[in-house]
Short mmCIF file of C-alpha atoms and ligand atoms in Angstrom, two decimals:
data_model
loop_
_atom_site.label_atom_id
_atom_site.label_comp_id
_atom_site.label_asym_id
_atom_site.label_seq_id
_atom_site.Cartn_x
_atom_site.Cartn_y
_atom_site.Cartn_z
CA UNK A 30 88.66 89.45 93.86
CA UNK A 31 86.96 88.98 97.33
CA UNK A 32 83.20 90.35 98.19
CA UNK A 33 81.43 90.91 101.39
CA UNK A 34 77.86 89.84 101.14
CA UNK A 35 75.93 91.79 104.01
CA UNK A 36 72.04 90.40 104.91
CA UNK A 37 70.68 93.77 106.23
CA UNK A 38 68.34 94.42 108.82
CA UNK A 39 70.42 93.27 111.94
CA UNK A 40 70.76 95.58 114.78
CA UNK A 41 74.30 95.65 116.09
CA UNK A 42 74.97 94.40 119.28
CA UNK A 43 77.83 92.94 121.75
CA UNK A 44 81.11 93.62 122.59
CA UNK A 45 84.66 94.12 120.74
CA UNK A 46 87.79 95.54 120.70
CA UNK A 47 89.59 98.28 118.15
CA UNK A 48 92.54 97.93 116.69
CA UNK A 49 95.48 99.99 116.49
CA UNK A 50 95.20 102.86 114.46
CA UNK A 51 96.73 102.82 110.77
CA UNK A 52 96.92 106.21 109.95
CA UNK A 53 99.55 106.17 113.62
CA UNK A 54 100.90 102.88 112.87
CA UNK A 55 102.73 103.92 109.10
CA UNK A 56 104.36 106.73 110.31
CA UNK A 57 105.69 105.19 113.46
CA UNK A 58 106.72 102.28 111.28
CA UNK A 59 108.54 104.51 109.07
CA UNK A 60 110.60 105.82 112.48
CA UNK A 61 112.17 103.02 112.59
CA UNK A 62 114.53 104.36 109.60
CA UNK A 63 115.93 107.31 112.13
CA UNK A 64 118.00 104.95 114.56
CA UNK A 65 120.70 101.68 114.13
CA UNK A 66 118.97 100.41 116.87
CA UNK A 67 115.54 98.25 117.17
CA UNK A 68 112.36 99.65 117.32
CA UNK A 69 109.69 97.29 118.81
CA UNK A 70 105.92 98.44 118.12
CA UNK A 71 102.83 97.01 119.88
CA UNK A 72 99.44 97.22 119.03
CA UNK A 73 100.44 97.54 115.02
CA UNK A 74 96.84 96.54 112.93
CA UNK A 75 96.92 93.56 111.12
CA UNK A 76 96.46 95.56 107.45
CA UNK A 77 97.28 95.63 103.56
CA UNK A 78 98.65 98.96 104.39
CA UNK A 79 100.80 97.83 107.17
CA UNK A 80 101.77 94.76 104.89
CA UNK A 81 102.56 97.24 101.91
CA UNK A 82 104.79 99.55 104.53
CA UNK A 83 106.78 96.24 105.76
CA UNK A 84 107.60 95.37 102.47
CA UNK A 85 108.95 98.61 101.72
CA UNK A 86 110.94 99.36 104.78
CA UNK A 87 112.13 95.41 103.97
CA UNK A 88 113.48 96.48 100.54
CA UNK A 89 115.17 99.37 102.07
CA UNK A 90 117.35 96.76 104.41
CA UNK A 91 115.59 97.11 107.41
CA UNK A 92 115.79 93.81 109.35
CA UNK A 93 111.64 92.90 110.32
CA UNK A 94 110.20 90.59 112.75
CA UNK A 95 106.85 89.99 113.18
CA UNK A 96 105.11 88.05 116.20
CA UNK A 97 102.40 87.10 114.17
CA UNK A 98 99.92 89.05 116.38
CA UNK A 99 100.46 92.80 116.52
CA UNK A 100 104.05 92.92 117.72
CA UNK A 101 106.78 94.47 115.12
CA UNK A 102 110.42 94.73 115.49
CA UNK A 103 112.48 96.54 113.25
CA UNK A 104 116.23 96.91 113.23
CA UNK A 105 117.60 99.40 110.65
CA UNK A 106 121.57 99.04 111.30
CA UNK A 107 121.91 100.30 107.45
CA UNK A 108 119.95 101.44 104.51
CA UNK A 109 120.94 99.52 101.44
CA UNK A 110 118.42 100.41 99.19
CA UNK A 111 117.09 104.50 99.15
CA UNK A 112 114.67 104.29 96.53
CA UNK A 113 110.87 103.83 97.39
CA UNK A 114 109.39 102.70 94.50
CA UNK A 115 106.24 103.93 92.25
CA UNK A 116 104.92 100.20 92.55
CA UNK A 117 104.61 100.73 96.15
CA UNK A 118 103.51 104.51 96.28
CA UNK A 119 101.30 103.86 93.78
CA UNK A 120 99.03 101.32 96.05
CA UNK A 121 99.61 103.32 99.38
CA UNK A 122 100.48 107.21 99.58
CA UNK A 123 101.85 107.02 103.38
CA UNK A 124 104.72 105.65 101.11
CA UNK A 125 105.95 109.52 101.60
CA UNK A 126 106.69 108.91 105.11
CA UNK A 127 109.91 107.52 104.11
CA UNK A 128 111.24 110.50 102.67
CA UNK A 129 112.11 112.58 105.77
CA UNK A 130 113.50 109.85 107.76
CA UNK A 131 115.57 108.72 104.93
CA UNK A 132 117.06 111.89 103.80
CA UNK A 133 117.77 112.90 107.54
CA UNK A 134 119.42 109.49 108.51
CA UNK A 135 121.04 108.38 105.08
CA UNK A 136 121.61 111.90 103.16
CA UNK A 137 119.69 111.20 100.74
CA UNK A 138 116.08 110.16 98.98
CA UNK A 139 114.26 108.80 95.57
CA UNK A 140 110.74 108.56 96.48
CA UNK A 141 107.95 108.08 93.59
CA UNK A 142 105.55 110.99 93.41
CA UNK A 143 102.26 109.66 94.71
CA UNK A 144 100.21 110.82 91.78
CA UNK A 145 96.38 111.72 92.17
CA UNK A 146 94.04 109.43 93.85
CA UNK A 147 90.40 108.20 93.98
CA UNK A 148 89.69 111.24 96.96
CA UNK A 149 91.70 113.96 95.42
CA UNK A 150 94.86 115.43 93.83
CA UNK A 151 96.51 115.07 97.07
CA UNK A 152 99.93 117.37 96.04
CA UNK A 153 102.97 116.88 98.65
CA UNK A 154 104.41 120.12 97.66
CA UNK A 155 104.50 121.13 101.86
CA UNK A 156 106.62 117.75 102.28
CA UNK A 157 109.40 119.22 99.41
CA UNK A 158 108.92 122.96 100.80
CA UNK A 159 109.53 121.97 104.64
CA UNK A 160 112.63 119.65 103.46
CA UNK A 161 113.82 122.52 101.35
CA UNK A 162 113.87 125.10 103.92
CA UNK A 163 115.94 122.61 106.29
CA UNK A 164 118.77 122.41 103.22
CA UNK A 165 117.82 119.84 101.23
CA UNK A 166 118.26 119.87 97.81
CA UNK A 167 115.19 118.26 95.57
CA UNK A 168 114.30 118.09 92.04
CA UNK A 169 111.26 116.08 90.14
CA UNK A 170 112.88 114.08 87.52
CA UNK A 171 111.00 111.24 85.70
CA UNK A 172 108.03 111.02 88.33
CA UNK A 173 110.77 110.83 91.44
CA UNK A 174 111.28 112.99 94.27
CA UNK A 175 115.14 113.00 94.07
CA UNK A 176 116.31 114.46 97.71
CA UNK A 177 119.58 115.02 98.71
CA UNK A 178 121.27 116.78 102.04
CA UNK A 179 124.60 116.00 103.38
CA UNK A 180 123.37 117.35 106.83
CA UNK A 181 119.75 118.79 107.47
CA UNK A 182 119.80 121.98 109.13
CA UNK A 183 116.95 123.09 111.34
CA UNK A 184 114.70 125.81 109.79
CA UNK A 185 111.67 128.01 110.91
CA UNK A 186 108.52 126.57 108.33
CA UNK A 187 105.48 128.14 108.16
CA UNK A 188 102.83 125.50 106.31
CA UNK A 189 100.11 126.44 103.85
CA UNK A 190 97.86 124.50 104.88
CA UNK A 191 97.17 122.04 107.58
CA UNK A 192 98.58 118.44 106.49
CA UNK A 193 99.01 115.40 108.66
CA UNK A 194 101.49 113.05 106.79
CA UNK A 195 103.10 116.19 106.17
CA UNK A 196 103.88 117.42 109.81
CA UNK A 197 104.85 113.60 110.31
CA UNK A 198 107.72 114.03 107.54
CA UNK A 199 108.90 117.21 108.38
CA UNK A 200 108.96 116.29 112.43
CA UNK A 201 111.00 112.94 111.80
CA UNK A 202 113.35 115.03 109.25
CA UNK A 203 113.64 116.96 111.79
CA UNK A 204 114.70 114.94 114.51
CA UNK A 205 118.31 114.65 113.38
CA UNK A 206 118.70 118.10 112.07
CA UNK A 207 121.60 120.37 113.48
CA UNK A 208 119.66 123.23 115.44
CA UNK A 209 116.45 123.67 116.52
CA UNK A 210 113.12 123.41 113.54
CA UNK A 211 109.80 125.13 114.17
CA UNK A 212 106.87 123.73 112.49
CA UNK A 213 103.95 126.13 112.62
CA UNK A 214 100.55 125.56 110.97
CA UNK A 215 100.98 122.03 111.99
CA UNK A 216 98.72 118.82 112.22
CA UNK A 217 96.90 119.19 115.97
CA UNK A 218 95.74 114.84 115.03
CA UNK A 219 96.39 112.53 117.55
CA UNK A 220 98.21 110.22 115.63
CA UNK A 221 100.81 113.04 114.86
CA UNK A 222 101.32 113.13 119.11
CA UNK A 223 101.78 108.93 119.10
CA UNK A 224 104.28 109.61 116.37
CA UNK A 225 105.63 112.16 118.25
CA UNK A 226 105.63 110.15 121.69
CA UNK A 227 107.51 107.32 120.07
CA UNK A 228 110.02 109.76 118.58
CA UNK A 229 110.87 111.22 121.97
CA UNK A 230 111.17 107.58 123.79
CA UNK A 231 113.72 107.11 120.81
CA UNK A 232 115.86 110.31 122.26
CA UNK A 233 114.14 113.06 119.90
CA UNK A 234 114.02 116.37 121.62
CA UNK A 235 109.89 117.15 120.79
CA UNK A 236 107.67 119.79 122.08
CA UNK A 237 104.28 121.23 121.48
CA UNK A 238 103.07 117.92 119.18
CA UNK A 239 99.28 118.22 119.59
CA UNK A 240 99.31 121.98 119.11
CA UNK A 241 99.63 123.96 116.17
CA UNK A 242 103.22 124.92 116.51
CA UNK A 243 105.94 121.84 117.22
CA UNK A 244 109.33 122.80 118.10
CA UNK A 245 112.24 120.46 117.24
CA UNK A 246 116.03 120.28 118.40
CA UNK A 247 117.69 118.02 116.57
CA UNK A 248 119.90 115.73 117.93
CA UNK A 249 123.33 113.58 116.90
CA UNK A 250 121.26 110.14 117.03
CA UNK A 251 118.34 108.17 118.05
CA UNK A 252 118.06 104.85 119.76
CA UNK A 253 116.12 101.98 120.35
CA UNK A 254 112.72 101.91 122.38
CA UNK A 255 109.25 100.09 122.50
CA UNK A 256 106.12 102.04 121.50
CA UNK A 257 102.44 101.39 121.73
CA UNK A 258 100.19 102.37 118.58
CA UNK A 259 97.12 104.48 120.03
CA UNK A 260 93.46 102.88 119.19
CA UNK A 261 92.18 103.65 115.75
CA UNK A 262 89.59 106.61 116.38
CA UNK A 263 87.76 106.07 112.80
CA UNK A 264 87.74 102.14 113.37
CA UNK A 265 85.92 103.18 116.59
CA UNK A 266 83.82 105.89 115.43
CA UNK A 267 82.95 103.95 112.54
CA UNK A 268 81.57 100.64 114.99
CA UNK A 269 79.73 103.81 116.44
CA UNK A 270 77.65 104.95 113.86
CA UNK A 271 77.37 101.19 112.43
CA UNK A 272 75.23 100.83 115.46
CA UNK A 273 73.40 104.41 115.50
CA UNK A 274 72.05 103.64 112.50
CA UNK A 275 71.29 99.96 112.91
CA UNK A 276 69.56 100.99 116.31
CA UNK A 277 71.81 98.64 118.50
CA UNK A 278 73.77 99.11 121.29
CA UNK A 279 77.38 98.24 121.46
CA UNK A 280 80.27 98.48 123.97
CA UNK A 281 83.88 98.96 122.15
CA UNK A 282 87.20 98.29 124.15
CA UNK A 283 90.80 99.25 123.92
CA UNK A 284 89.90 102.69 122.72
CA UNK A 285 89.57 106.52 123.70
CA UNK A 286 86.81 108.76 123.70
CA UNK A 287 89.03 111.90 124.65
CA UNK A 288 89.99 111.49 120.39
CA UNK A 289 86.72 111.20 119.35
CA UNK A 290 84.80 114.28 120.82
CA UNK A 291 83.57 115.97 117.67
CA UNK A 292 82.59 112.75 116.15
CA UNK A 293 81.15 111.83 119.79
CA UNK A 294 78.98 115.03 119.85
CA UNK A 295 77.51 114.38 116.37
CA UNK A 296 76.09 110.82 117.27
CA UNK A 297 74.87 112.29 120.63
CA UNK A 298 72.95 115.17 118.41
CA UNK A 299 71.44 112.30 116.32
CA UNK A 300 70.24 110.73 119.01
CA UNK A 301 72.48 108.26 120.28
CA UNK A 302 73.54 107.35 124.33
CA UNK A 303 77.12 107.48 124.71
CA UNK A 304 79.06 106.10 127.64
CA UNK A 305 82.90 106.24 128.07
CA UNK A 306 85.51 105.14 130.53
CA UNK A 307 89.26 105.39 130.39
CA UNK A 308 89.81 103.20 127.54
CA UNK A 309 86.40 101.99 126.60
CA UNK A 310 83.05 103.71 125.18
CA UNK A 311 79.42 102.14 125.02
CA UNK A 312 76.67 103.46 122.61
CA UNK A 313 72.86 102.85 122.85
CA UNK A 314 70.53 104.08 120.12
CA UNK A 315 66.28 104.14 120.72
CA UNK A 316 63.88 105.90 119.73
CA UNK A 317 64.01 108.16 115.98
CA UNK A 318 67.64 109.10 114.34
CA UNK A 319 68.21 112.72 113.73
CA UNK A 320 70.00 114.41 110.89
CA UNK A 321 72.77 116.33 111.51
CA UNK A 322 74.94 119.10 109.64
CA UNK A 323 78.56 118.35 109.38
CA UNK A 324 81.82 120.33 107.91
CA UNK A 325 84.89 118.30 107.96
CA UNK A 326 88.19 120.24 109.07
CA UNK A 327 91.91 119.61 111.03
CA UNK A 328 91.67 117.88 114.12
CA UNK A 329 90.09 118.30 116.32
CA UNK A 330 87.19 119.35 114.44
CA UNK A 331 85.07 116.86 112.50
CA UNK A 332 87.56 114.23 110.82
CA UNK A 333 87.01 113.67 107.03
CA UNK A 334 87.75 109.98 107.42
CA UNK A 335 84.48 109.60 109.07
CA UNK A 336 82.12 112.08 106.40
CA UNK A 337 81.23 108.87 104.26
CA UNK A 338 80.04 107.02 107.36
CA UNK A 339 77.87 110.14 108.91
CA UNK A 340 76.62 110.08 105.13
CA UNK A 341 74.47 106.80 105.75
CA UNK A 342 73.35 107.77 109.07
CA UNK A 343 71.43 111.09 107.81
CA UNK A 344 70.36 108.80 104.73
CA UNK A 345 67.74 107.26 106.87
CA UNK A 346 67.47 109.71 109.55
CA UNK A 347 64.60 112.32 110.47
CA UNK A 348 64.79 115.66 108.32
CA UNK A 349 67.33 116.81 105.84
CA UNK A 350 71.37 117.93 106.58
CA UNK A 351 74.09 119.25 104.84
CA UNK A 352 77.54 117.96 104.94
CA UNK A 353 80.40 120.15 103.64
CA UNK A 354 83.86 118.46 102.87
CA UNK A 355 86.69 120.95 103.10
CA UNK A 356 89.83 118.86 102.92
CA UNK A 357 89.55 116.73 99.88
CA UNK A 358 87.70 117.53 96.72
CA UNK A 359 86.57 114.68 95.37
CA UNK A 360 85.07 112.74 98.47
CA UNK A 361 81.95 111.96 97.52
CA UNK A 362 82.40 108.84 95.82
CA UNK A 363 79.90 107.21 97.62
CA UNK A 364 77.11 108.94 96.96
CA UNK A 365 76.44 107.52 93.30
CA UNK A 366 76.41 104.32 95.18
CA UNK A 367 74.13 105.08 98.24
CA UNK A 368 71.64 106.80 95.84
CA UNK A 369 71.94 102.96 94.19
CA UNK A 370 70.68 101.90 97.49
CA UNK A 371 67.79 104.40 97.59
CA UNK A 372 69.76 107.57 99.40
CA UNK A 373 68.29 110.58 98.35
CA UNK A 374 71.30 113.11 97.97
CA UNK A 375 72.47 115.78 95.99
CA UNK A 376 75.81 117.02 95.33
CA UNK A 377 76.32 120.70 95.43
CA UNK A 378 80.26 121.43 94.88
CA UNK A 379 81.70 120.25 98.01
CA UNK A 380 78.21 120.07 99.85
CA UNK A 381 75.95 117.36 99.95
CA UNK A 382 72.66 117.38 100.77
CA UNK A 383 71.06 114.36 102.14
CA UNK A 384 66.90 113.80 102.31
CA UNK A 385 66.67 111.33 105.28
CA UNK A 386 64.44 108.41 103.69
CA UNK A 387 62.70 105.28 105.46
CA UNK A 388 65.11 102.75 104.52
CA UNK A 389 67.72 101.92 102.06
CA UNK A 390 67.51 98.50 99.71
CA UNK A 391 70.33 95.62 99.38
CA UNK A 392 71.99 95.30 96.07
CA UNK A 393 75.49 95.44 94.06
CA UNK A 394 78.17 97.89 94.93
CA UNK A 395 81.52 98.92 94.48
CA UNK A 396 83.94 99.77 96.90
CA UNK A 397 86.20 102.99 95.12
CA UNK A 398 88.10 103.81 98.80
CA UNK A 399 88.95 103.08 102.14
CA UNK A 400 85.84 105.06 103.61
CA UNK A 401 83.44 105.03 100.93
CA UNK A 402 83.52 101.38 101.31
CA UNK A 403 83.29 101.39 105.13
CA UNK A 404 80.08 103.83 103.93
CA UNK A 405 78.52 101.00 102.04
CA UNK A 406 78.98 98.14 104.94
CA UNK A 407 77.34 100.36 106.92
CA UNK A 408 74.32 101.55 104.41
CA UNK A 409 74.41 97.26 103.70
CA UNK A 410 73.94 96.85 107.35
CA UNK A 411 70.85 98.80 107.61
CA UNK A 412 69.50 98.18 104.30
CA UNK A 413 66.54 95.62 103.06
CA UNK A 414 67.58 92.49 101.88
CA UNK A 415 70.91 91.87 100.80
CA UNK A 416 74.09 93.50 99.53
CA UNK A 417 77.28 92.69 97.48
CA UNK A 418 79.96 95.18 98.24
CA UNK A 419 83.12 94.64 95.61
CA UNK A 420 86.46 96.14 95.60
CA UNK A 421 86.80 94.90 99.28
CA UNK A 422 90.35 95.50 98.92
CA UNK A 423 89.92 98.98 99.83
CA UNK A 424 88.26 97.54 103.29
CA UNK A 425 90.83 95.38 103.68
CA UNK A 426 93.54 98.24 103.91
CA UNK A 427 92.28 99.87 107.39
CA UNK A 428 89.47 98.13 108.96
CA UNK A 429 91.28 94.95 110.70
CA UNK A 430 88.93 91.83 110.19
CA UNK A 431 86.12 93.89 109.78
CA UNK A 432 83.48 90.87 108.97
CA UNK A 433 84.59 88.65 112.13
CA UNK A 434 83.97 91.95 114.13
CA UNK A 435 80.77 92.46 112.73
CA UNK A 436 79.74 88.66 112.76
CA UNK A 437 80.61 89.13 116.53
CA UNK A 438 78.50 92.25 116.40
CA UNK A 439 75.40 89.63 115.11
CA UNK A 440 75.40 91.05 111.72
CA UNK A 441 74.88 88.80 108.79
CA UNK A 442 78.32 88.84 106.75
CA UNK A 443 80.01 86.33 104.34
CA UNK A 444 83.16 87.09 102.17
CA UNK A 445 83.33 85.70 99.14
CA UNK A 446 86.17 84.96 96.81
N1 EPU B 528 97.85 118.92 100.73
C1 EPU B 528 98.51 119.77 99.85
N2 EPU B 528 99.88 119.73 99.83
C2 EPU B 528 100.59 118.87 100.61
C3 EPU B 528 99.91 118.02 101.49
C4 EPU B 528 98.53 118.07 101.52
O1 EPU B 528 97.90 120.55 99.13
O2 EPU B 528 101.83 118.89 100.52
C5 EPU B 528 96.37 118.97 100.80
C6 EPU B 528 95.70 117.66 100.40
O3 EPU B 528 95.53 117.56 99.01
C7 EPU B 528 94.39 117.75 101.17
C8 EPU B 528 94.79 118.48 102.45
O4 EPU B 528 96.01 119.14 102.16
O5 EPU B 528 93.49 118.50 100.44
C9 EPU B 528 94.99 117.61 103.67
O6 EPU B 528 95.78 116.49 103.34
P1 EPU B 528 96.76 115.78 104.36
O7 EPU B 528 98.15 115.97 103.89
O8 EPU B 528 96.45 116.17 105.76
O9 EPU B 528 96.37 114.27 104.14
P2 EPU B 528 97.35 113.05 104.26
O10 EPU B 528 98.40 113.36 105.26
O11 EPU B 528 97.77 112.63 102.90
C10 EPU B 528 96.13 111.82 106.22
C11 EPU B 528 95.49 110.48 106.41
C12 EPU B 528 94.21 110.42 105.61
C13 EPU B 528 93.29 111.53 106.11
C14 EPU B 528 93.98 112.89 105.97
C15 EPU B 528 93.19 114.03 106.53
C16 EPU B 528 97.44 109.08 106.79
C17 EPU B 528 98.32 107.99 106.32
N3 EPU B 528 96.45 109.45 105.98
O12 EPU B 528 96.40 111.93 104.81
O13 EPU B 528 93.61 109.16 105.87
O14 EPU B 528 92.11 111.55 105.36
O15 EPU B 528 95.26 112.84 106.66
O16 EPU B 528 92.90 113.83 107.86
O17 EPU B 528 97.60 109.58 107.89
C18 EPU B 528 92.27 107.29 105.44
O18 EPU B 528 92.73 106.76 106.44
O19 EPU B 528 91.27 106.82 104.82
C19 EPU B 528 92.88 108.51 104.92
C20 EPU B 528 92.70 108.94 103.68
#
């Protein structure tokens, strides 16, 4: 198993460019299922998740070609195979995203139940309501979403709760549903409007993605189109605090700050300079960091895929905060870890309080998810001496070459297998 090695004590500075954002890429992968017709995709991240969604799409008998860079084509003339497999949910819960597409294009489903996960018990109970309501027939048998639906029908669906893979199956379902679906309580995330741009290139009759209620008129088919993946706003806001709390300055390309403005507002309240252009921003960070209170919520309030990160920011800024996760219940993971390092936080149910301290110290940690470990890079990257972060794997799945951007960066970083 592979380890990054991190020599703290580096500020962060240079130049580099984000990737293409995961959490937009899987879905808009999982279009490609709606149409007999290819789908190209730019700007697709080079990731274990991405890998993981290839291979499934692959075993469904969708026909993939890879540039080798960040260009995808996939051709779906048929669906051989309509089963996505535990195996693969198991390692990757944006497995889901096949359902809707499936079902709508093919009639029918068997997707694995996702099962609970390292963050929380993640239910997709909305997914099965909002595919209910359109017609479909479902039952649970033996761990397996069994779906079935001659022809979706469009239906008015009211979520419980805001939830972004969610929206993404029901709006895809929906695409090639006879009459017109309205999804309100939906997703507002960005990466729900690129999935819903590339839907509507592909012929899909989409409007109000971005805003709480999305209105959908099905239509007989979908074709062919090529789509860009938007810039991965946590890869970026991630580089951002990397260098707030290092004190550097960096300058990130091929991204947006017009995604970013909660997380934006934070690092400007701790202290930080922030710059931005059209598809660029630039952060500077002198003089003493700041804590800062944070509650996580729906876009376009604070995202929860950045609350680990802000975490080792206020663990060596000025003062004490209090950050409150409200969408998953078990994200703290990385606070038995940081408090390794020297954090001083408590948990209090889903509010942790963090003591800023004067620096954190280097040793052996272990990655237990995708943020948590982007959490301990950055706590590495600030901390004395040096750090072993296992479990990379985690990294691996939605931070694209993370060490050769931080090595370009001037940090100190070696993996090791
Ligand atoms: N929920 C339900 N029932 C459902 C669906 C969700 O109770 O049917 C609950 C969840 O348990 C959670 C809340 O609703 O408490 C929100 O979950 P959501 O469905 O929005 O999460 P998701 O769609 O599974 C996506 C991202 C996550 C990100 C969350 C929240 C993808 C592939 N994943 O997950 O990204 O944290 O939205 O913004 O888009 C990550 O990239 O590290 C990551 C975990």
């Amino acid at each position: 198993m592979q380890k990054l090695v991190i020599q703290g004590g580096t500020s962060l500075s240079g130049e580099i460019c984000i990737s293409g954002a995961k959490n937009a890429a899987l879905p808009i992968l999982c279009a490609s299922l709606l149409t007999a017709e290819t789908l190209k995709i730019e700007n697709v991240p080079q990731l274990n998740d991405v890998t993981t969604m290839l291979a499934l799409l692959r075993q469904m008998g969708i026909d993939i070609t890879q540039d080798g860079k960040q260009g995808v084509e996939l051709a779906a003339a048929s669906l051989s195979n309509l089963v996505a497999p535990y195996e693969m949910v198991k390692t990757m819960r944006a497995a889901i995203l096949v359902l809707g597409p499936m079902l709508a294009r093919a009639g029918k489903a068997m997707v694995s139940l996702p099962g609970g996960c390292a963050i929380g018990l993640r239910p997709v109970d909305q997914h099965i309501k909002g595919l209910q309501a359109m017609g479909a027939e479902i039952k649970i048998d033996h761990g397996y979403i069994h779906a079935q639906a001659k022809h979706l029908t469009g239906a008015h669906i009211v979520m419980d709760l805001v939830t972004v893979t969610g929206t993404e199956n029901l709006m895809m379902a929906a695409t090639l549903a006879n009459g017109t679906t309205v999804l309100e309580n939906a997703a507002r995330e960005p990466e729900v409007t690129n999935l819903a741009d590339c839907l509507i290139a592909m012929g899909a009759k989409i409007y109000g993605a971005g805003s709480d209620t999305i209105t959908i008129e099905g239509v007989r088919t979908l074709h062919g189109t090529t789509h860009r993946v938007m810039p991965d706003r946590i890869e970026t806001g991630t580089f951002l605090v990397a260098a707030a709390a290092s004190g550097g300055e960096i300058y990130l390309r091929d991204t947006r700050a017009d995604i970013l403005t909660a997380v934006l507002d934070k690092l400007r309240e701790a202290g930080a300079t922030i710059e931005s252009g059209q598809d660029w921003i630039s952060l500077k960070m002198k003089g003493v960091l700041k804590s800062i209170n944070l509650r996580t919520a729906p876009y376009p309030a604070f995202p929860t895929d950045m609350q680990a990160q802000f975490m080792v920011l206020n663990s060596v800024a000025e003062g004490t905060s209090i950050i409150t996760e409200t969408i998953f219940e078990n994200r703290f993971m990385h606070v038995q870890e940081l408090k390794r390092m020297g954090a001083n936080i408590e948990v209090e149910g889903s509010a942790a309080i963090v003591h800023g301290v004067a620096s954190l110290d280097g040793t052996n940690v272990m990655a237990t998810d995708l943020r948590a470990s982007a959490s301990l890079v950055l706590a590495g990257l600030i901390a004395r001496g040096e750090t072993t972060i296992e479990r990379i794997y985690h990294l691996d799945r939605g931070y694209e070459h993370i060490d050769e951007k931080l090595t370009r960066l001037g940090a100190k970083v070696r993996r090791l297998n």
